[in-house]
GROMACS .gro file of C-alpha atoms in nm:
model
  424
    1MET     CA    1   0.000   0.000   0.000
    2THR     CA    2   0.133   0.341  -0.086
    3LYS     CA    3   0.205   0.568   0.202
    4LEU     CA    4  -0.053   0.824   0.300
    5MET     CA    5   0.050   1.171   0.188
    6LYS     CA    6   0.164   1.399   0.465
    7LEU     CA    7  -0.031   1.717   0.535
    8THR     CA    8   0.151   1.955   0.768
    9SER     CA    9  -0.175   2.111   0.889
   10LEU     CA   10  -0.322   1.778   1.000
   11SER     CA   11  -0.242   1.598   1.322
   12ALA     CA   12  -0.392   1.248   1.295
   13LEU     CA   13  -0.537   0.995   1.054
   14ILE     CA   14  -0.901   0.908   1.125
   15LEU     CA   15  -1.055   0.612   0.946
   16LEU     CA   16  -1.432   0.580   0.973
   17LEU     CA   17  -1.600   0.288   0.797
   18SER     CA   18  -1.972   0.223   0.795
   19GLY     CA   19  -2.135  -0.117   0.746
   20CYS     CA   20  -2.452   0.021   0.596
   21SER     CA   21  -2.500   0.049   0.220
   22LEU     CA   22  -2.624   0.373   0.059
   23LYS     CA   23  -2.744   0.302  -0.293
   24ASN     CA   24  -2.928   0.617  -0.394
   25PHE     CA   25  -2.740   0.820  -0.654
   26ASP     CA   26  -2.798   1.144  -0.832
   27ASN     CA   27  -3.070   1.178  -1.095
   28THR     CA   28  -2.838   1.054  -1.370
   29LYS     CA   29  -2.786   0.685  -1.314
   30PRO     CA   30  -2.428   0.572  -1.378
   31LYS     CA   31  -2.366   0.314  -1.652
   32ILE     CA   32  -2.192   0.022  -1.487
   33ASN     CA   33  -1.949  -0.213  -1.660
   34GLU     CA   34  -1.928  -0.513  -1.431
   35THR     CA   35  -1.599  -0.625  -1.585
   36LEU     CA   36  -1.406  -0.314  -1.486
   37GLU     CA   37  -1.170  -0.340  -1.190
   38VAL     CA   38  -1.316  -0.187  -0.870
   39VAL     CA   39  -1.115   0.033  -0.634
   40ASP     CA   40  -1.019  -0.168  -0.326
   41SER     CA   41  -1.234  -0.034  -0.042
   42ALA     CA   42  -0.987  -0.157   0.216
   43SER     CA   43  -0.709   0.048   0.060
   44ILE     CA   44  -0.883   0.382   0.119
   45ARG     CA   45  -0.723   0.608   0.380
   46THR     CA   46  -0.826   0.963   0.475
   47LEU     CA   47  -0.695   1.265   0.663
   48PRO     CA   48  -0.979   1.496   0.765
   49ASP     CA   49  -0.923   1.863   0.841
   50ILE     CA   50  -1.162   2.139   0.933
   51ASN     CA   51  -1.248   2.237   0.575
   52ALA     CA   52  -1.099   1.955   0.370
   53ILE     CA   53  -1.066   1.576   0.353
   54ALA     CA   54  -0.763   1.413   0.191
   55PHE     CA   55  -0.800   1.067   0.030
   56GLU     CA   56  -0.548   0.801  -0.063
   57TRP     CA   57  -0.618   0.462  -0.227
   58ARG     CA   58  -0.448   0.184  -0.423
   59LYS     CA   59  -0.460   0.239  -0.797
   60VAL     CA   60  -0.634  -0.011  -1.021
   61ASP     CA   61  -0.437  -0.197  -1.288
   62ASP     CA   62  -0.716  -0.233  -1.545
   63PRO     CA   63  -0.581  -0.059  -1.861
   64ARG     CA   64  -0.934   0.045  -1.960
   65VAL     CA   65  -0.952   0.269  -1.654
   66THR     CA   66  -0.853   0.631  -1.716
   67GLY     CA   67  -0.941   0.784  -1.377
   68TYR     CA   68  -1.179   0.779  -1.081
   69HIS     CA   69  -1.523   0.922  -0.996
   70PHE     CA   70  -1.593   1.057  -0.647
   71TYR     CA   71  -1.946   1.049  -0.510
   72ARG     CA   72  -2.045   1.224  -0.187
   73ALA     CA   73  -2.340   1.292   0.042
   74ASN     CA   74  -2.368   1.521   0.343
   75LEU     CA   75  -2.537   1.294   0.594
   76GLN     CA   76  -2.686   1.586   0.787
   77LYS     CA   77  -2.826   1.760   0.481
   78ASP     CA   78  -2.849   1.509   0.197
   79GLY     CA   79  -2.919   1.191   0.382
   80ALA     CA   80  -2.845   0.893   0.156
   81LYS     CA   81  -2.847   1.081  -0.174
   82LEU     CA   82  -2.499   1.073  -0.326
   83THR     CA   83  -2.386   1.312  -0.596
   84LEU     CA   84  -2.094   1.295  -0.836
   85ILE     CA   85  -1.865   1.573  -0.710
   86ASP     CA   86  -1.543   1.531  -0.906
   87THR     CA   87  -1.342   1.313  -1.144
   88VAL     CA   88  -0.972   1.232  -1.114
   89GLU     CA   89  -0.846   1.222  -1.470
   90ASN     CA   90  -0.539   0.996  -1.435
   91ARG     CA   91  -0.545   0.627  -1.341
   92TYR     CA   92  -0.206   0.659  -1.173
   93THR     CA   93  -0.325   0.936  -0.940
   94THR     CA   94  -0.392   0.795  -0.596
   95HIS     CA   95  -0.448   1.113  -0.391
   96TYR     CA   96  -0.743   1.353  -0.387
   97VAL     CA   97  -0.848   1.641  -0.159
   98ASP     CA   98  -1.214   1.740  -0.125
   99GLU     CA   99  -1.209   2.108  -0.021
  100ASN     CA  100  -1.579   2.173  -0.053
  101VAL     CA  101  -1.677   2.051   0.292
  102GLU     CA  102  -1.797   2.205   0.617
  103PRO     CA  103  -1.650   2.175   0.969
  104SER     CA  104  -1.792   1.921   1.215
  105THR     CA  105  -1.986   1.742   0.940
  106LYS     CA  106  -2.020   1.371   0.857
  107TYR     CA  107  -1.994   1.272   0.490
  108VAL     CA  108  -2.027   0.941   0.304
  109TYR     CA  109  -1.815   0.877  -0.007
  110LYS     CA  110  -1.802   0.618  -0.285
  111ILE     CA  111  -1.530   0.586  -0.551
  112SER     CA  112  -1.559   0.418  -0.888
  113SER     CA  113  -1.311   0.347  -1.167
  114ALA     CA  114  -1.383   0.562  -1.472
  115THR     CA  115  -1.322   0.498  -1.838
  116ALA     CA  116  -1.283   0.732  -2.132
  117THR     CA  117  -1.641   0.648  -2.226
  118GLU     CA  118  -1.952   0.692  -2.015
  119PHE     CA  119  -1.904   0.362  -1.840
  120GLU     CA  120  -1.759   0.311  -1.494
  121SER     CA  121  -1.702   0.028  -1.249
  122ARG     CA  122  -1.905  -0.058  -0.946
  123THR     CA  123  -1.834   0.176  -0.657
  124THR     CA  124  -1.646   0.103  -0.340
  125ASN     CA  125  -1.826   0.034  -0.018
  126ASP     CA  126  -1.971   0.333   0.166
  127TYR     CA  127  -1.691   0.527   0.328
  128VAL     CA  128  -1.796   0.762   0.611
  129VAL     CA  129  -1.566   1.035   0.741
  130SER     CA  130  -1.619   1.347   0.950
  131THR     CA  131  -1.446   1.681   0.917
  132LEU     CA  132  -1.281   1.827   1.224
  133PRO     CA  133  -1.455   2.092   1.432
  134LEU     CA  134  -1.343   2.452   1.424
  135MET     CA  135  -1.052   2.533   1.648
  136GLU     CA  136  -1.145   2.668   1.988
  137GLY     CA  137  -1.154   3.044   2.005
  138VAL     CA  138  -0.940   3.269   2.224
  139SER     CA  139  -0.973   3.159   2.586
  140PHE     CA  140  -1.020   3.503   2.741
  141ILE     CA  141  -1.173   3.828   2.616
  142GLN     CA  142  -1.285   4.145   2.791
  143ALA     CA  143  -1.449   4.472   2.683
  144ILE     CA  144  -1.388   4.788   2.887
  145SER     CA  145  -1.675   5.034   2.944
  146ASN     CA  146  -1.708   5.403   3.032
  147LEU     CA  147  -1.456   5.533   2.779
  148PRO     CA  148  -1.539   5.848   2.580
  149ARG     CA  149  -1.690   5.740   2.248
  150GLN     CA  150  -1.472   5.430   2.237
  151ILE     CA  151  -1.452   5.077   2.375
  152LYS     CA  152  -1.135   4.881   2.442
  153ILE     CA  153  -1.131   4.504   2.377
  154VAL     CA  154  -0.849   4.286   2.513
  155TRP     CA  155  -0.801   3.910   2.483
  156ARG     CA  156  -0.545   3.640   2.549
  157PRO     CA  157  -0.350   3.543   2.235
  158HIS     CA  158  -0.452   3.209   2.090
  159SER     CA  159  -0.236   2.914   2.194
  160SER     CA  160  -0.209   2.772   1.842
  161GLU     CA  161   0.087   2.888   1.638
  162ARG     CA  162  -0.123   2.841   1.325
  163ILE     CA  163  -0.308   3.165   1.405
  164GLU     CA  164  -0.207   3.447   1.172
  165SER     CA  165  -0.463   3.719   1.252
  166TYR     CA  166  -0.779   3.808   1.440
  167GLU     CA  167  -1.108   3.939   1.306
  168VAL     CA  168  -1.293   4.172   1.542
  169GLN     CA  169  -1.671   4.175   1.502
  170ARG     CA  170  -1.931   4.407   1.652
  171LYS     CA  171  -2.306   4.444   1.682
  172THR     CA  172  -2.550   4.643   1.892
  173PRO     CA  173  -2.849   4.510   2.085
  174ALA     CA  174  -3.068   4.661   1.814
  175THR     CA  175  -2.909   4.453   1.537
  176SER     CA  176  -2.871   4.078   1.501
  177LYS     CA  177  -2.598   4.069   1.237
  178TRP     CA  178  -2.230   4.073   1.326
  179GLU     CA  179  -2.023   4.333   1.143
  180GLU     CA  180  -1.653   4.288   1.074
  181ILE     CA  181  -1.484   4.607   1.190
  182GLU     CA  182  -1.113   4.522   1.187
  183THR     CA  183  -0.858   4.252   1.105
  184LEU     CA  184  -0.545   4.254   1.320
  185ASP     CA  185  -0.232   4.073   1.201
  186GLY     CA  186  -0.016   3.867   1.434
  187ARG     CA  187  -0.097   3.584   1.676
  188LEU     CA  188   0.031   3.782   1.973
  189GLN     CA  189  -0.197   4.077   1.900
  190ALA     CA  190  -0.420   4.118   2.205
  191GLU     CA  191  -0.595   4.456   2.195
  192TYR     CA  192  -0.827   4.666   1.984
  193ILE     CA  193  -0.986   5.007   2.053
  194ASP     CA  194  -1.312   5.077   1.869
  195LEU     CA  195  -1.337   5.452   1.805
  196ASN     CA  196  -1.600   5.707   1.699
  197LEU     CA  197  -1.888   5.538   1.878
  198GLU     CA  198  -2.210   5.690   2.003
  199ASP     CA  199  -2.244   5.813   2.358
  200ASN     CA  200  -2.396   5.592   2.626
  201VAL     CA  201  -2.458   5.296   2.391
  202VAL     CA  202  -2.401   4.925   2.463
  203TYR     CA  203  -2.199   4.736   2.199
  204HIS     CA  204  -2.136   4.361   2.167
  205TYR     CA  205  -1.802   4.217   2.049
  206ARG     CA  206  -1.638   3.887   1.962
  207VAL     CA  207  -1.304   3.785   1.812
  208ILE     CA  208  -1.235   3.509   1.558
  209GLY     CA  209  -0.885   3.376   1.498
  210LYS     CA  210  -0.766   3.301   1.144
  211THR     CA  211  -0.491   3.058   1.047
  212PHE     CA  212  -0.225   3.095   0.779
  213ASP     CA  213  -0.425   2.862   0.554
  214GLY     CA  214  -0.750   3.055   0.588
  215LEU     CA  215  -0.923   2.855   0.860
  216GLU     CA  216  -1.126   3.026   1.128
  217THR     CA  217  -1.150   2.942   1.495
  218MET     CA  218  -1.472   2.929   1.688
  219PRO     CA  219  -1.590   3.280   1.783
  220SER     CA  220  -1.477   3.395   2.123
  221ALA     CA  221  -1.724   3.449   2.402
  222LEU     CA  222  -1.953   3.747   2.345
  223VAL     CA  223  -1.855   4.049   2.554
  224LYS     CA  224  -2.031   4.381   2.585
  225ALA     CA  225  -1.942   4.728   2.702
  226GLN     CA  226  -2.104   5.068   2.718
  227THR     CA  227  -1.957   5.398   2.605
  228LYS     CA  228  -1.937   5.682   2.853
  229PRO     CA  229  -2.254   5.892   2.886
  230LEU     CA  230  -2.245   6.267   2.831
  231PRO     CA  231  -2.200   6.469   3.147
  232ALA     CA  232  -2.512   6.598   3.317
  233GLY     CA  233  -2.605   6.952   3.225
  234ILE     CA  234  -2.614   7.248   3.462
  235LEU     CA  235  -2.926   7.329   3.663
  236SER     CA  236  -3.141   7.642   3.710
  237LEU     CA  237  -2.986   7.878   3.457
  238LYS     CA  238  -3.104   8.236   3.523
  239ALA     CA  239  -3.046   8.556   3.326
  240THR     CA  240  -3.117   8.912   3.437
  241THR     CA  241  -3.351   9.155   3.261
  242ASN     CA  242  -3.288   9.476   3.457
  243LEU     CA  243  -2.918   9.557   3.450
  244PRO     CA  244  -2.774   9.846   3.253
  245ARG     CA  245  -2.589   9.729   2.943
  246LYS     CA  246  -2.510   9.385   3.077
  247ILE     CA  247  -2.681   9.051   3.138
  248ALA     CA  248  -2.576   8.847   3.440
  249LEU     CA  249  -2.603   8.467   3.427
  250THR     CA  250  -2.606   8.230   3.724
  251TRP     CA  251  -2.653   7.852   3.742
  252GLU     CA  252  -2.620   7.551   3.967
  253PRO     CA  253  -2.340   7.302   3.898
  254SER     CA  254  -2.366   6.978   3.702
  255LYS     CA  255  -2.422   6.663   3.906
  256SER     CA  256  -2.140   6.486   3.718
  257ASN     CA  257  -1.829   6.469   3.932
  258ASP     CA  258  -1.573   6.494   3.651
  259VAL     CA  259  -1.690   6.822   3.495
  260VAL     CA  260  -1.393   7.056   3.446
  261LYS     CA  261  -1.548   7.356   3.275
  262TYR     CA  262  -1.864   7.517   3.135
  263ASN     CA  263  -1.933   7.668   2.794
  264VAL     CA  264  -2.159   7.975   2.778
  265TYR     CA  265  -2.358   7.999   2.453
  266ARG     CA  266  -2.549   8.303   2.322
  267SER     CA  267  -2.784   8.372   2.032
  268THR     CA  268  -3.035   8.633   1.919
  269ASP     CA  269  -3.275   8.347   1.839
  270ASP     CA  270  -3.415   8.115   2.103
  271GLN     CA  271  -3.394   7.809   1.875
  272ARG     CA  272  -3.073   7.834   1.669
  273GLY     CA  273  -2.749   8.017   1.604
  274PHE     CA  274  -2.587   7.961   1.944
  275ASP     CA  275  -2.214   8.037   1.965
  276VAL     CA  276  -1.972   7.998   2.254
  277ILE     CA  277  -1.891   8.339   2.402
  278LYS     CA  278  -1.710   8.227   2.715
  279THR     CA  279  -1.560   7.917   2.880
  280VAL     CA  280  -1.523   7.917   3.259
  281ASN     CA  281  -1.380   7.662   3.502
  282ALA     CA  282  -1.596   7.421   3.699
  283LYS     CA  283  -1.583   7.637   4.013
  284THR     CA  284  -1.732   7.937   3.834
  285LEU     CA  285  -2.112   7.941   3.835
  286ASN     CA  286  -2.180   8.287   3.694
  287TYR     CA  287  -2.095   8.511   3.402
  288GLU     CA  288  -2.160   8.876   3.315
  289ASP     CA  289  -2.219   8.946   2.949
  290PHE     CA  290  -2.141   9.315   2.890
  291VAL     CA  291  -2.355   9.454   2.609
  292ASN     CA  292  -2.310   9.809   2.483
  293GLU     CA  293  -2.676   9.843   2.393
  294ASP     CA  294  -2.993   9.925   2.585
  295GLY     CA  295  -3.290   9.690   2.573
  296LYS     CA  296  -3.088   9.421   2.394
  297VAL     CA  297  -3.238   9.068   2.405
  298TYR     CA  298  -3.017   8.757   2.404
  299PHE     CA  299  -3.084   8.389   2.463
  300TYR     CA  300  -2.839   8.173   2.658
  301LYS     CA  301  -2.743   7.811   2.718
  302VAL     CA  302  -2.467   7.673   2.941
  303SER     CA  303  -2.313   7.327   2.882
  304SER     CA  304  -2.092   7.104   3.098
  305ILE     CA  305  -1.757   6.970   2.971
  306ASP     CA  306  -1.603   6.668   3.142
  307LYS     CA  307  -1.236   6.567   3.172
  308ASP     CA  308  -1.261   6.363   2.851
  309GLY     CA  309  -1.394   6.657   2.651
  310LEU     CA  310  -1.751   6.527   2.633
  311GLU     CA  311  -2.013   6.801   2.635
  312SER     CA  312  -2.359   6.780   2.786
  313ASN     CA  313  -2.662   6.776   2.560
  314LEU     CA  314  -2.736   7.118   2.412
  315ASN     CA  315  -3.088   7.021   2.319
  316VAL     CA  316  -3.227   7.213   2.616
  317ASN     CA  317  -3.444   7.522   2.647
  318SER     CA  318  -3.264   7.853   2.632
  319VAL     CA  319  -3.302   8.133   2.886
  320MET     CA  320  -3.374   8.492   2.782
  321GLY     CA  321  -3.180   8.786   2.919
  322VAL     CA  322  -3.235   9.157   2.848
  323THR     CA  323  -3.030   9.468   2.917
  324LEU     CA  324  -3.213   9.756   3.082
  325ASN     CA  325  -3.436   9.940   2.833
  326LYS     CA  326  -3.396  10.305   2.739
  327LEU     CA  327  -3.610  10.548   2.936
  328ARG     CA  328  -3.929  10.673   2.784
  329LYS     CA  329  -3.904  11.033   2.665
  330PRO     CA  330  -4.030  11.325   2.875
  331VAL     CA  331  -4.350  11.493   2.757
  332MET     CA  332  -4.317  11.866   2.682
  333THR     CA  333  -4.618  12.057   2.831
  334LEU     CA  334  -4.509  12.420   2.791
  335ALA     CA  335  -4.261  12.605   2.572
  336GLN     CA  336  -4.301  12.982   2.542
  337ILE     CA  337  -4.139  13.319   2.582
  338GLN     CA  338  -4.239  13.499   2.899
  339GLY     CA  339  -4.094  13.847   2.933
  340ALA     CA  340  -3.729  13.821   2.835
  341LYS     CA  341  -3.684  13.453   2.900
  342ALA     CA  342  -3.781  13.111   2.759
  343ILE     CA  343  -3.989  12.889   2.985
  344LEU     CA  344  -4.005  12.507   2.944
  345ASN     CA  345  -4.228  12.273   3.145
  346TRP     CA  346  -4.255  11.895   3.102
  347GLN     CA  347  -4.377  11.573   3.257
  348ALA     CA  348  -4.156  11.277   3.343
  349GLY     CA  349  -4.213  11.008   3.083
  350ASP     CA  350  -4.051  10.736   3.297
  351ASP     CA  351  -4.033  10.676   3.672
  352ARG     CA  352  -3.667  10.584   3.640
  353ALA     CA  353  -3.570  10.940   3.541
  354VAL     CA  354  -3.357  11.116   3.805
  355SER     CA  355  -3.240  11.414   3.597
  356TYR     CA  356  -3.288  11.583   3.262
  357THR     CA  357  -3.076  11.740   2.993
  358VAL     CA  358  -3.202  12.040   2.797
  359TYR     CA  359  -3.062  12.091   2.449
  360LYS     CA  360  -3.064  12.452   2.329
  361THR     CA  361  -2.984  12.512   1.963
  362ILE     CA  362  -2.906  12.867   1.850
  363LYS     CA  363  -2.946  12.953   1.484
  364GLU     CA  364  -2.646  13.176   1.409
  365GLY     CA  365  -2.677  13.188   1.034
  366PHE     CA  366  -2.847  13.031   0.737
  367PHE     CA  367  -2.626  12.722   0.754
  368LYS     CA  368  -2.482  12.757   1.100
  369ASP     CA  369  -2.619  12.631   1.433
  370LYS     CA  370  -2.480  12.608   1.783
  371THR     CA  371  -2.604  12.365   2.051
  372ILE     CA  372  -2.566  12.407   2.427
  373LYS     CA  373  -2.646  12.134   2.683
  374TYR     CA  374  -2.781  12.203   3.030
  375GLN     CA  375  -2.735  11.886   3.236
  376ASP     CA  376  -2.836  11.751   3.576
  377ILE     CA  377  -3.167  11.935   3.587
  378THR     CA  378  -3.378  11.768   3.855
  379ALA     CA  379  -3.689  11.987   3.828
  380LEU     CA  380  -3.960  11.957   3.562
  381ARG     CA  381  -3.909  12.320   3.459
  382PHE     CA  382  -3.635  12.515   3.290
  383GLU     CA  383  -3.599  12.893   3.249
  384ASP     CA  384  -3.352  13.034   3.000
  385LYS     CA  385  -3.270  13.403   3.052
  386ASP     CA  386  -2.976  13.397   2.816
  387ILE     CA  387  -3.167  13.478   2.501
  388VAL     CA  388  -3.137  13.763   2.251
  389ARG     CA  389  -3.419  13.932   2.069
  390GLY     CA  390  -3.464  13.834   1.712
  391VAL     CA  391  -3.264  13.511   1.741
  392GLN     CA  392  -3.431  13.172   1.678
  393TYR     CA  393  -3.388  12.910   1.951
  394SER     CA  394  -3.485  12.543   1.950
  395TYR     CA  395  -3.529  12.338   2.271
  396ALA     CA  396  -3.545  11.962   2.332
  397ILE     CA  397  -3.535  11.750   2.651
  398GLN     CA  398  -3.382  11.412   2.737
  399ALA     CA  399  -3.431  11.206   3.057
  400VAL     CA  400  -3.143  11.030   3.240
  401ASP     CA  401  -3.168  10.749   3.501
  402LYS     CA  402  -2.934  10.664   3.788
  403ASN     CA  403  -2.732  10.432   3.564
  404GLY     CA  404  -2.667  10.707   3.311
  405ILE     CA  405  -2.902  10.557   3.057
  406HIS     CA  406  -3.063  10.825   2.840
  407SER     CA  407  -3.403  10.841   2.684
  408GLU     CA  408  -3.460  10.949   2.328
  409ILE     CA  409  -3.456  11.328   2.281
  410THR     CA  410  -3.793  11.499   2.245
  411LYS     CA  411  -3.888  11.678   1.929
  412GLU     CA  412  -3.742  12.030   1.912
  413THR     CA  413  -3.963  12.329   1.990
  414GLU     CA  414  -3.873  12.667   1.833
  415LEU     CA  415  -3.897  12.996   2.027
  416ILE     CA  416  -3.808  13.358   1.928
  417LEU     CA  417  -3.796  13.666   2.146
  418PRO     CA  418  -3.922  13.933   1.903
  419LYS     CA  419  -3.720  14.246   1.836
  420LEU     CA  420  -3.850  14.576   1.980
  421VAL     CA  421  -4.024  14.807   1.732
  422GLU     CA  422  -3.837  15.137   1.689
  423MET     CA  423  -4.049  15.458   1.735
  424LYS     CA  424  -4.018  15.723   1.466
   0.00000   0.00000   0.00000
C-alpha cells in the first residue's frame, strides 16, 4: 500500500467505515461495466481537516480505466443521496483532496473506476468520514466600558501557532448581524480600541482567529461594554432683565463629578445660532455678558464639559436675558417766551428718570447752528434768561436714570424773542 501523503496542517489519521450500504445516486444513473476493476475499499485512507478531507487509495491496474469518480453525500443535509462531485483524470493518481466541505460534518463517499467512455465500475463500499470541528476560540476576552466614544477590547492570544490574525466583530443590541470592523495581524496581538462610537450605547463584540491557511476558529465568548454617557447639564440657569448694558447669568453646577469647565452659549434666536462666548472653570457658576446696547435681548445656554472633553446635551431650552431698556421720553407741556426769557415745562415720561438734559440750539446763520447742553436738571421746569431778541432758539429735553441711561430726545420746539419796534 502506498504511504498516505503527509499534510503539515493535520495531526492524525481518522478512518471511519460504515457497514450500511447507501445506494441512492444522483438523478443521472451511472452506466456500470461489471468487468471493470473496482477500487479496493480496504485500501482507502483519509486525513480529515476542518475544511478539507484528503483521500489516498491503491490504484487499479485495469488498462481500460482512465481515472476515478468521487461520489459524496452530506449525511446531515443530503441523507443517503450521493452526488458525483469530481473526477480524477489519471489512473495513476492515488491522492485527492475534497475542499468543498464544512466543519464538524459527517460525509459518506463512494469511488468508482472511470473509463474514457460513459461507463464506470461498481463503486467502493460506503466510506464515512467526519471533518474536524473549528478550532477553539481565544480563551479570554474582555471589553472595557465608560470610555469616551470608544470601547477597548483585550483578549489572550490564541495558543495555536497556526493563528495568523484576528477578526474583530461588533453588533448592537438593536441589530442581530455581526459586522466585521477590523482585522489585526499577528498571533500575539491582544488589543483593539473601537473609536468614533455613540455616547452611552451598549456594543457587543467577539473575536475570531484566522490561520495561515485561511481557517477560522470558533468565535470567542460574546462580551459587551457601554460607552461613557455625556456629562449631566447644569441646573437652574437664570439671566437678568434689569441691569444696565449687561446681562448676568447664574446657574447651579452639574451633578457629574468629573466636569472641568462650562461653555456659555449666546444667540439672538431662542432656537438656533448659538455660539460659545465664554468658557469658565468648573468652580465658576456665573458670568456677566457686557452689552453696549440698551434693551438688547439675548438667549443663553450653558453646557458642561467633562475631563474627557464630552459636552452635555445642548438640546435644552434657552433662557432669555435683556439689558435695561432706554427710558421713555419726557412729555413737553409748555414752551413759550415769557418776558425776556424762555420757559419750558414737562412731565416725566418714565419713573426711572432722576435728571434731565435740555438741548438749546441757536441759529447763528443760514447754515450755521450752535447747541448748548444744560445737564443735571432735577426739576420739571427750565428757564432760560440767556436769550437775545430776534434770534431763533430750538429746545429739546432728554431724561437720564441713575445708571446714566438716556431716553430718546424729544422733538425740538422753536422759540423767538421778538425784536422791539423802533419809534419814529
